[in-house]
Amino acid sequence: MAILQKSIDKRNALIKATIELVNNAGFHATPMSKIAKMANVSPATIYLYFENKQDLVNKTYIEVKAEYTKYAFESYDENMSVEQGFEIIWKRIADFKLNDSENAMFLAQCDNTPMIDELSRQEGIKHLQPLLDLWARGKKEGIIKPISDYLLYAYAINPLSFLMMSQKRGAIILDRKHIEEAYQSAWNSIKTCDQ
Amino acid sequence: MAILQKSIDKRNALIKATIELVNNAGFHATPMSKIAKMANVSPATIYLYFENKQDLVNKTYIEVKAEYTKYAFESYDENMSVEQGFEIIWKRIADFKLNDSENAMFLAQCDNTPMIDELSRQEGIKHLQPLLDLWARGKKEGIIKPISDYLLYAYAINPLSFLMMSQKRGAIILDRKHIEEAYQSAWNSIKTCDQ
DNA sequence: TAAAAAAGAATGAACATTCATTTTTGTGTT
DNA sequence: AACACAAAAATGAATGTTCATTCTTTTTTA
């Protein structure tokens, strides 16, 4: 029996429980015993799948990040025009934050706290490469402002995180109508002005 | 001897230590004993100033938030034009995040985790009222897009939080030049298009 | 039937909070 | 000014709990 035979279902249940509990209480206020209970598993079993608590949360982060970017780039292909590509990616990201807000909130918490190891954080960033490539192309073609990727991200993508958090806290702001509105703001802030 | 005579210096030292340690390790990974040590105080003394750990962090949040908004609105006055008022407030906020990034990071962590009581969170929001009033005026005068305050905040103010976090993690993106650039993005995304 | 997987109980460390004392402070008296 | 002293403030050590991780045993699997 090799490692591969350990139940992938149990592993997934552990990841899922981690996300839900960390969202509600934060990493350090979430005991391993609770994670185990929610995943219907003994606490000791967690250590068959993960080295320790830190490893569990690091791996959870990387998996959620991968899922997020996979979803974001699913319907994008590199032959699209810059404008069309951006719209498709942006709207997929908005969808993700709306429909899969448990996962999205988890990422927001990871990105704003010292809860994740620096190494895993950097690992997570790599998944965004297709978007950075698209922006590079857009800048070359003169369609996207020649400013740093950080500024582009700050004004075009990150606002969605704030909207998601507001949504989660009771504001109703991410329905169909507002998405279109928000998309226009996003595009306006990164496209070159003389278009 | 009344409560008032307890040293305000000690209380301030405790708040400061809380901010620094929570920034580095997160709320639950920051023991009271460490906070006490950094503030040069016995652990038991903390309980003369705060009810318990949760109360300490709630009060810290409210104080930092008050400091933040006091700074943001310091040079603003209600007789300014909407455009001028917005620019002044926006740049003060940018300054705060740049120069007082310990405090700003602490707020970011509070805003993206379950670490603060809901009541204190709401208390903190109230301080933003002058900005919401300015936006209301701007909308009435047709200068600012008639969209929700959440959207306005998401696209005009919140991006600064992302830029600050990136800065903290090593990117050099918030110098004078970029601030002006970022401000133009912010203003573009909330002003009405036919200006 | 042997190896892997899983379990529950045990272990020991870390921590928030309280307790019993000591130190400091401000006031009134000589 | 020096002192006495009560109330407040501060302390370090103790308490009891919670929790990550490990250990030993049982169950499952091939």
Coordinates of C-alpha atoms (C1' of nucleotides) in Angstrom, one line a residue:
Chain A
M1 CA 0.0 0.0 0.0
A2 CA 1.5 3.3 -1.1
I3 CA 0.7 6.8 0.0
L4 CA -1.5 7.2 -3.0
Q5 CA -4.0 4.8 -1.5
K6 CA -4.8 7.1 1.4
S7 CA -8.3 8.3 0.8
I8 CA -8.4 11.4 -1.4
D9 CA -11.9 12.0 0.0
K10 CA -10.5 12.3 3.6
R11 CA -7.9 14.8 2.4
N12 CA -10.5 16.9 0.6
A13 CA -12.7 16.8 3.7
L14 CA -9.9 18.1 5.8
I15 CA -9.1 20.9 3.4
K16 CA -12.8 21.9 3.2
A17 CA -13.2 21.8 7.0
T18 CA -10.0 23.9 7.4
I19 CA -11.4 26.6 5.1
E20 CA -14.8 26.8 6.8
L21 CA -13.4 26.9 10.3
V22 CA -10.6 29.3 9.5
N23 CA -13.1 31.6 7.8
N24 CA -15.2 31.7 11.0
A25 CA -12.6 31.9 13.7
G26 CA -9.2 32.4 12.2
F27 CA -6.3 30.0 11.9
H28 CA -5.1 30.0 15.5
A29 CA -8.6 29.9 16.9
T30 CA -9.3 26.7 15.0
P31 CA -8.1 23.6 16.8
M32 CA -7.0 20.5 15.0
S33 CA -9.6 18.6 17.0
K34 CA -12.4 20.7 15.4
I35 CA -11.1 20.2 12.0
A36 CA -10.9 16.5 12.6
K37 CA -14.5 16.4 13.9
M38 CA -15.9 18.4 11.0
A39 CA -14.0 16.1 8.5
N40 CA -15.3 13.0 10.4
V41 CA -11.8 11.8 11.2
S42 CA -9.6 11.3 14.2
P43 CA -7.2 14.1 15.1
A44 CA -4.3 11.7 14.6
T45 CA -5.4 11.0 11.1
I46 CA -4.7 14.5 10.0
Y47 CA -1.0 13.8 10.6
L48 CA -1.1 11.0 8.0
Y49 CA -2.0 13.6 5.4
F50 CA -0.2 16.7 6.6
E51 CA 3.0 17.2 8.5
N52 CA 1.5 19.6 11.0
K53 CA -1.0 22.4 11.4
Q54 CA 1.1 24.9 9.5
D55 CA 1.6 22.5 6.6
L56 CA -2.2 21.9 6.5
V57 CA -2.9 25.5 6.1
N58 CA -0.1 26.2 3.6
K59 CA -1.3 23.3 1.4
T60 CA -4.9 24.5 1.7
Y61 CA -3.9 27.9 0.6
I62 CA -2.0 26.6 -2.4
E63 CA -4.9 24.4 -3.5
V64 CA -7.5 27.1 -3.1
K65 CA -5.3 29.5 -5.0
A66 CA -4.8 27.0 -7.8
E67 CA -8.6 26.3 -8.0
Y68 CA -9.2 30.1 -8.1
T69 CA -6.8 30.7 -11.0
K70 CA -7.9 27.6 -12.9
Y71 CA -11.4 28.9 -12.7
A72 CA -10.3 32.5 -13.6
F73 CA -8.5 31.4 -16.8
E74 CA -10.7 28.6 -17.8
S75 CA -12.4 30.3 -20.7
Y76 CA -9.5 32.6 -21.7
D77 CA -7.2 31.8 -24.5
E78 CA -4.1 33.6 -25.6
N79 CA -5.4 34.4 -29.1
M80 CA -8.1 36.6 -27.8
S81 CA -7.7 40.4 -28.1
V82 CA -6.4 42.0 -25.0
E83 CA -9.7 43.7 -24.3
Q84 CA -11.8 40.6 -24.8
G85 CA -9.3 38.5 -22.8
F86 CA -9.4 41.0 -19.9
E87 CA -13.2 41.1 -19.8
I88 CA -13.5 37.3 -19.7
I89 CA -10.9 36.9 -17.0
W90 CA -12.3 39.8 -14.9
K91 CA -15.8 38.4 -15.1
R92 CA -14.7 34.9 -14.2
I93 CA -12.9 36.3 -11.2
A94 CA -16.0 38.2 -10.2
D95 CA -18.0 35.0 -10.6
F96 CA -15.6 33.1 -8.4
K97 CA -15.8 35.6 -5.6
L98 CA -19.6 35.6 -5.8
N99 CA -20.3 31.9 -6.1
D100 CA -17.4 30.4 -4.3
S101 CA -17.2 33.0 -1.6
E102 CA -16.0 30.6 1.1
N103 CA -12.9 29.9 -0.9
A104 CA -12.5 33.6 -1.9
M105 CA -12.8 34.7 1.7
F106 CA -10.2 32.2 2.8
L107 CA -7.8 33.6 0.2
A108 CA -8.5 37.2 1.4
Q109 CA -7.6 36.2 5.0
C110 CA -4.4 34.5 3.9
D111 CA -3.4 37.5 1.9
N112 CA -3.9 39.9 4.8
T113 CA -2.4 38.1 7.7
P114 CA 0.9 36.4 8.7
M115 CA -0.9 33.0 8.6
I116 CA 0.8 31.6 5.5
D117 CA 4.5 30.9 5.1
E118 CA 6.3 33.3 2.8
L119 CA 7.3 30.4 0.6
S120 CA 3.7 29.2 0.0
R121 CA 2.6 32.8 -0.6
Q122 CA 5.1 33.2 -3.4
E123 CA 4.1 29.8 -4.8
G124 CA 0.5 31.1 -4.9
I125 CA 1.5 34.2 -6.8
K126 CA 2.9 32.2 -9.7
H127 CA -0.5 31.0 -10.7
L128 CA -1.4 34.6 -11.8
Q129 CA 1.1 34.5 -14.7
P130 CA -1.4 34.4 -17.6
L131 CA -2.9 37.7 -16.4
L132 CA 0.5 39.3 -16.1
D133 CA 1.3 38.1 -19.7
L134 CA -2.0 39.5 -20.9
W135 CA -1.1 42.9 -19.4
A136 CA 2.4 42.8 -20.9
R137 CA 0.8 42.2 -24.3
G138 CA -1.7 45.0 -23.7
K139 CA 1.0 47.5 -22.8
K140 CA 3.0 46.5 -25.9
E141 CA -0.1 47.1 -28.1
G142 CA -0.7 50.4 -26.4
I143 CA -4.1 49.3 -25.1
I144 CA -3.2 49.1 -21.4
K145 CA -1.6 51.9 -19.4
P146 CA 2.2 51.5 -19.1
I147 CA 2.1 51.3 -15.3
S148 CA 3.3 48.6 -12.8
D149 CA 1.4 45.4 -12.5
Y150 CA 0.8 46.2 -8.9
L151 CA -1.1 49.3 -9.8
L152 CA -3.1 47.4 -12.5
Y153 CA -4.0 44.8 -10.0
A154 CA -4.9 47.2 -7.3
Y155 CA -7.4 49.1 -9.5
A156 CA -8.7 46.4 -11.7
I157 CA -8.8 43.2 -9.7
N158 CA -8.4 43.8 -6.0
P159 CA -11.6 45.9 -5.7
L160 CA -13.5 42.7 -6.1
S161 CA -12.1 41.5 -2.8
F162 CA -13.5 44.5 -1.0
L163 CA -16.9 44.0 -2.7
M164 CA -17.0 40.4 -1.7
M165 CA -16.2 41.2 1.9
S166 CA -18.9 43.8 2.0
Q167 CA -21.3 41.3 0.4
K168 CA -20.5 38.8 3.1
R169 CA -21.2 41.3 5.8
G170 CA -24.6 42.0 4.5
A171 CA -24.4 44.6 1.7
I172 CA -26.2 43.7 -1.5
I173 CA -23.8 44.9 -4.2
L174 CA -22.7 42.2 -6.5
D175 CA -25.7 41.4 -8.5
R176 CA -25.7 41.3 -12.3
K177 CA -26.2 45.0 -12.7
H178 CA -23.4 46.0 -10.4
I179 CA -21.0 43.5 -11.9
E180 CA -21.3 45.3 -15.3
E181 CA -20.9 48.6 -13.6
A182 CA -17.9 47.4 -11.7
Y183 CA -16.3 45.9 -14.8
Q184 CA -16.5 49.3 -16.5
S185 CA -14.8 50.9 -13.6
A186 CA -12.1 48.3 -13.7
W187 CA -11.5 48.6 -17.5
N188 CA -11.6 52.4 -17.3
S189 CA -8.9 52.4 -14.8
I190 CA -6.4 50.3 -16.7
K191 CA -7.0 51.1 -20.4
T192 CA -5.1 53.9 -22.1
C193 CA -7.0 57.1 -22.1
D194 CA -6.9 57.8 -25.9
Q195 CA -8.9 54.8 -26.9
Chain B
M1 CA -7.1 57.8 43.4
A2 CA -9.4 57.3 40.5
I3 CA -9.0 55.3 37.3
L4 CA -8.0 58.4 35.5
Q5 CA -4.7 58.4 37.3
K6 CA -3.6 55.1 35.8
S7 CA -0.7 55.9 33.5
I8 CA -1.8 56.8 30.0
D9 CA 1.7 56.0 28.9
K10 CA 1.3 52.3 30.0
R11 CA -2.0 52.1 28.1
N12 CA -0.4 53.5 25.0
A13 CA 2.6 51.2 25.3
L14 CA 0.2 48.2 25.5
I15 CA -1.7 49.4 22.4
K16 CA 1.5 49.9 20.5
A17 CA 2.8 46.5 21.4
T18 CA -0.4 44.8 20.4
I19 CA -0.3 46.4 17.0
E20 CA 3.3 45.4 16.4
L21 CA 3.0 41.8 17.6
V22 CA -0.3 41.2 15.9
N23 CA 1.1 42.5 12.7
N24 CA 3.9 40.0 12.9
A25 CA 2.1 36.9 14.2
G26 CA -1.6 37.5 14.2
F27 CA -4.0 37.9 17.1
H28 CA -4.1 34.4 18.4
A29 CA -0.4 33.7 18.0
T30 CA 0.4 36.8 20.2
P31 CA 0.4 35.8 23.9
M32 CA -0.5 38.4 26.5
S33 CA 2.9 37.7 28.1
K34 CA 4.6 38.9 25.0
I35 CA 2.5 42.0 24.8
A36 CA 3.3 42.7 28.5
K37 CA 7.0 42.2 27.9
M38 CA 7.1 44.5 25.0
A39 CA 5.2 47.2 26.9
N40 CA 7.5 46.7 29.9
V41 CA 4.7 45.7 32.2
S42 CA 3.6 42.6 34.1
P43 CA 1.0 40.4 32.3
A44 CA -1.4 41.1 35.3
T45 CA -1.2 44.8 34.6
I46 CA -2.9 44.5 31.3
Y47 CA -6.0 43.5 33.1
L48 CA -6.1 46.8 35.0
Y49 CA -6.5 48.6 31.6
F50 CA -8.5 46.1 29.6
E51 CA -11.1 43.5 30.5
N52 CA -9.4 40.7 28.6
K53 CA -7.5 40.0 25.4
Q54 CA -10.6 40.4 23.1
D55 CA -11.3 43.8 24.7
L56 CA -7.7 44.8 24.2
V57 CA -7.8 44.1 20.5
N58 CA -11.2 45.7 20.0
K59 CA -10.1 48.9 21.7
T60 CA -6.9 48.9 19.8
Y61 CA -8.8 48.6 16.6
I62 CA -11.1 51.5 17.4
E63 CA -8.3 53.7 18.4
V64 CA -6.2 53.1 15.3
K65 CA -9.3 53.6 13.2
A66 CA -10.0 56.9 14.9
E67 CA -6.4 58.0 14.4
Y68 CA -6.6 57.0 10.7
T69 CA -9.7 58.9 10.0
K70 CA -8.6 61.9 12.0
Y71 CA -5.5 62.1 9.9
A72 CA -7.5 61.5 6.7
F73 CA -9.9 64.4 7.3
E74 CA -7.5 66.7 9.0
S75 CA -7.0 69.2 6.1
Y76 CA -10.4 68.7 4.6
D77 CA -13.2 71.2 5.1
E78 CA -16.7 71.0 3.9
N79 CA -16.6 74.2 1.9
M80 CA -14.1 72.8 -0.5
S81 CA -15.3 71.7 -4.0
V82 CA -16.1 68.0 -4.3
E83 CA -13.1 67.5 -6.6
Q84 CA -10.7 69.3 -4.3
G85 CA -12.0 67.7 -1.2
F86 CA -11.7 64.2 -2.7
E87 CA -8.1 64.8 -3.8
I88 CA -7.1 66.1 -0.4
I89 CA -8.7 63.2 1.5
W90 CA -7.4 60.6 -0.9
K91 CA -3.8 61.9 -0.6
R92 CA -4.0 62.0 3.1
I93 CA -5.1 58.4 3.1
A94 CA -2.3 57.5 0.8
D95 CA 0.1 59.3 3.2
F96 CA -1.2 57.5 6.2
K97 CA -0.7 54.1 4.5
L98 CA 2.8 55.1 3.5
N99 CA 4.1 56.7 6.6
D100 CA 2.1 54.9 9.3
S101 CA 2.1 51.5 7.7
E102 CA 2.2 49.6 11.0
N103 CA -1.2 51.1 11.9
A104 CA -2.5 50.7 8.4
M105 CA -1.5 47.0 8.2
F106 CA -3.2 46.4 11.5
L107 CA -6.4 47.8 10.1
A108 CA -6.1 45.7 7.0
Q109 CA -5.7 42.6 9.2
C110 CA -8.7 43.5 11.3
D111 CA -10.8 44.1 8.2
N112 CA -10.1 40.8 6.6
T113 CA -10.3 38.4 9.6
P114 CA -12.8 37.4 12.3
M115 CA -10.5 38.9 14.9
I116 CA -12.6 41.9 15.8
D117 CA -16.1 41.9 17.4
E118 CA -18.8 42.8 15.0
L119 CA -19.8 45.7 17.3
S120 CA -16.4 47.2 17.2
R121 CA -16.3 46.8 13.5
Q122 CA -19.4 48.8 13.1
E123 CA -18.2 51.4 15.5
G124 CA -15.1 51.8 13.3
I125 CA -17.1 52.3 10.2
K126 CA -18.9 55.4 11.6
H127 CA -15.7 57.4 11.4
L128 CA -15.8 57.4 7.6
Q129 CA -18.9 59.5 7.5
P130 CA -17.3 62.7 6.2
L131 CA -16.2 60.8 3.1
L132 CA -19.7 59.4 2.5
D133 CA -21.1 62.9 2.9
L134 CA -18.7 64.3 0.3
W135 CA -19.7 61.5 -2.1
A136 CA -23.4 62.3 -1.5
R137 CA -22.7 65.9 -2.3
G138 CA -20.7 64.9 -5.4
K139 CA -23.5 62.8 -6.7
K140 CA -26.1 65.5 -6.2
E141 CA -23.9 67.9 -8.1
G142 CA -23.4 65.4 -10.9
I143 CA -19.7 65.2 -10.4
I144 CA -19.5 61.7 -9.0
K145 CA -21.0 58.6 -10.5
P146 CA -24.4 57.7 -9.0
I147 CA -23.3 54.3 -7.8
S148 CA -23.2 52.7 -4.4
D149 CA -20.7 53.9 -1.8
Y150 CA -19.3 50.4 -1.7
L151 CA -18.4 50.6 -5.4
L152 CA -16.9 54.0 -4.9
Y153 CA -14.8 52.8 -2.0
A154 CA -13.8 49.6 -3.7
Y155 CA -12.4 51.5 -6.7
A156 CA -11.2 54.7 -5.2
I157 CA -9.9 54.0 -1.7
N158 CA -9.4 50.3 -1.1
P159 CA -6.7 49.9 -3.8
L160 CA -4.4 51.7 -1.5
S161 CA -4.6 48.8 0.9
F162 CA -3.4 46.4 -1.7
L163 CA -0.6 48.8 -2.7
M164 CA 0.4 49.1 0.9
M165 CA 0.6 45.4 1.4
S166 CA 2.6 44.9 -1.7
Q167 CA 4.9 47.7 -0.5
K168 CA 5.3 45.9 2.8
R169 CA 6.2 42.7 1.0
G170 CA 9.0 44.3 -0.9
A171 CA 7.6 46.0 -4.0
I172 CA 8.5 49.6 -4.5
I173 CA 5.4 51.2 -5.8
L174 CA 4.2 54.0 -3.6
D175 CA 6.7 56.8 -4.2
R176 CA 5.7 60.3 -5.2
K177 CA 5.4 59.5 -8.9
H178 CA 3.2 56.5 -8.4
I179 CA 1.0 58.3 -5.9
E180 CA 0.0 60.8 -8.5
E181 CA -0.6 58.1 -11.0
A182 CA -2.7 56.1 -8.6
Y183 CA -4.7 59.2 -7.7
Q184 CA -5.6 59.7 -11.3
S185 CA -6.8 56.1 -11.5
A186 CA -8.9 56.6 -8.4
W187 CA -10.5 59.8 -9.6
N188 CA -11.1 58.5 -13.0
S189 CA -13.0 55.5 -11.7
I190 CA -15.5 57.6 -9.6
K191 CA -16.0 60.9 -11.5
T192 CA -18.8 61.1 -14.0
C193 CA -17.6 60.5 -17.6
D194 CA -18.9 63.7 -19.2
Q195 CA -16.7 66.0 -17.2
Chain C
dT1 C1' -2.0 -12.4 7.2
dA2 C1' 1.1 -8.6 7.0
dA3 C1' 1.3 -4.0 6.1
dA4 C1' -1.1 0.4 5.9
dA5 C1' -4.5 3.3 7.7
dA6 C1' -7.2 5.0 11.3
dA7 C1' -8.5 5.6 15.9
dG8 C1' -8.8 7.3 20.8
dA9 C1' -6.3 8.3 24.7
dA10 C1' -2.1 10.2 26.7
dT11 C1' 1.5 13.8 27.0
dG12 C1' 3.4 18.0 27.7
dA13 C1' 3.8 22.7 26.5
dA14 C1' 1.6 27.2 26.1
dC15 C1' -1.4 30.3 27.5
dA16 C1' -5.3 33.6 29.5
dT17 C1' -6.6 34.9 33.6
dT18 C1' -6.6 35.3 38.8
dC19 C1' -4.4 35.5 43.3
dA20 C1' -1.7 37.0 47.1
dT21 C1' 1.9 40.4 47.9
dT22 C1' 4.6 44.3 47.3
dT23 C1' 5.4 49.0 45.6
dT24 C1' 3.9 53.5 44.5
dT25 C1' 1.2 57.6 45.0
dG26 C1' -1.2 61.4 47.0
dT27 C1' -2.8 63.4 51.1
dG28 C1' -3.0 65.2 55.6
dT29 C1' -0.4 65.9 60.0
dT30 C1' 3.3 67.4 62.6
Chain D
dA1 C1' 10.2 69.4 55.1
dA2 C1' 9.6 64.7 57.0
dC3 C1' 6.5 61.3 58.1
dA4 C1' 2.5 58.1 58.3
dC5 C1' -0.8 55.6 56.0
dA6 C1' -4.5 54.2 53.2
dA7 C1' -5.9 53.5 48.6
dA8 C1' -4.5 52.5 44.0
dA9 C1' -1.4 50.4 40.9
dA10 C1' 1.6 47.0 39.8
dT11 C1' 3.8 42.6 40.2
dG12 C1' 5.4 37.6 39.8
dA13 C1' 3.8 33.3 40.6
dA14 C1' 0.0 30.1 40.5
dT15 C1' -4.1 27.9 38.3
dG16 C1' -6.6 25.5 35.3
dT17 C1' -7.6 24.9 30.6
dT18 C1' -6.9 24.2 25.8
dC19 C1' -4.5 22.3 22.3
dA20 C1' -0.9 20.3 18.9
dT21 C1' 1.3 16.3 18.6
dT22 C1' 2.6 11.5 19.7
dC23 C1' 1.8 6.8 21.3
dT24 C1' -0.3 2.4 21.5
dT25 C1' -3.9 -0.3 19.9
dT26 C1' -7.5 -1.6 16.6
dT27 C1' -9.4 -1.9 12.1
dT28 C1' -9.1 -2.1 7.2
dT29 C1' -7.1 -3.4 2.9
dA30 C1' -5.0 -6.1 -0.6

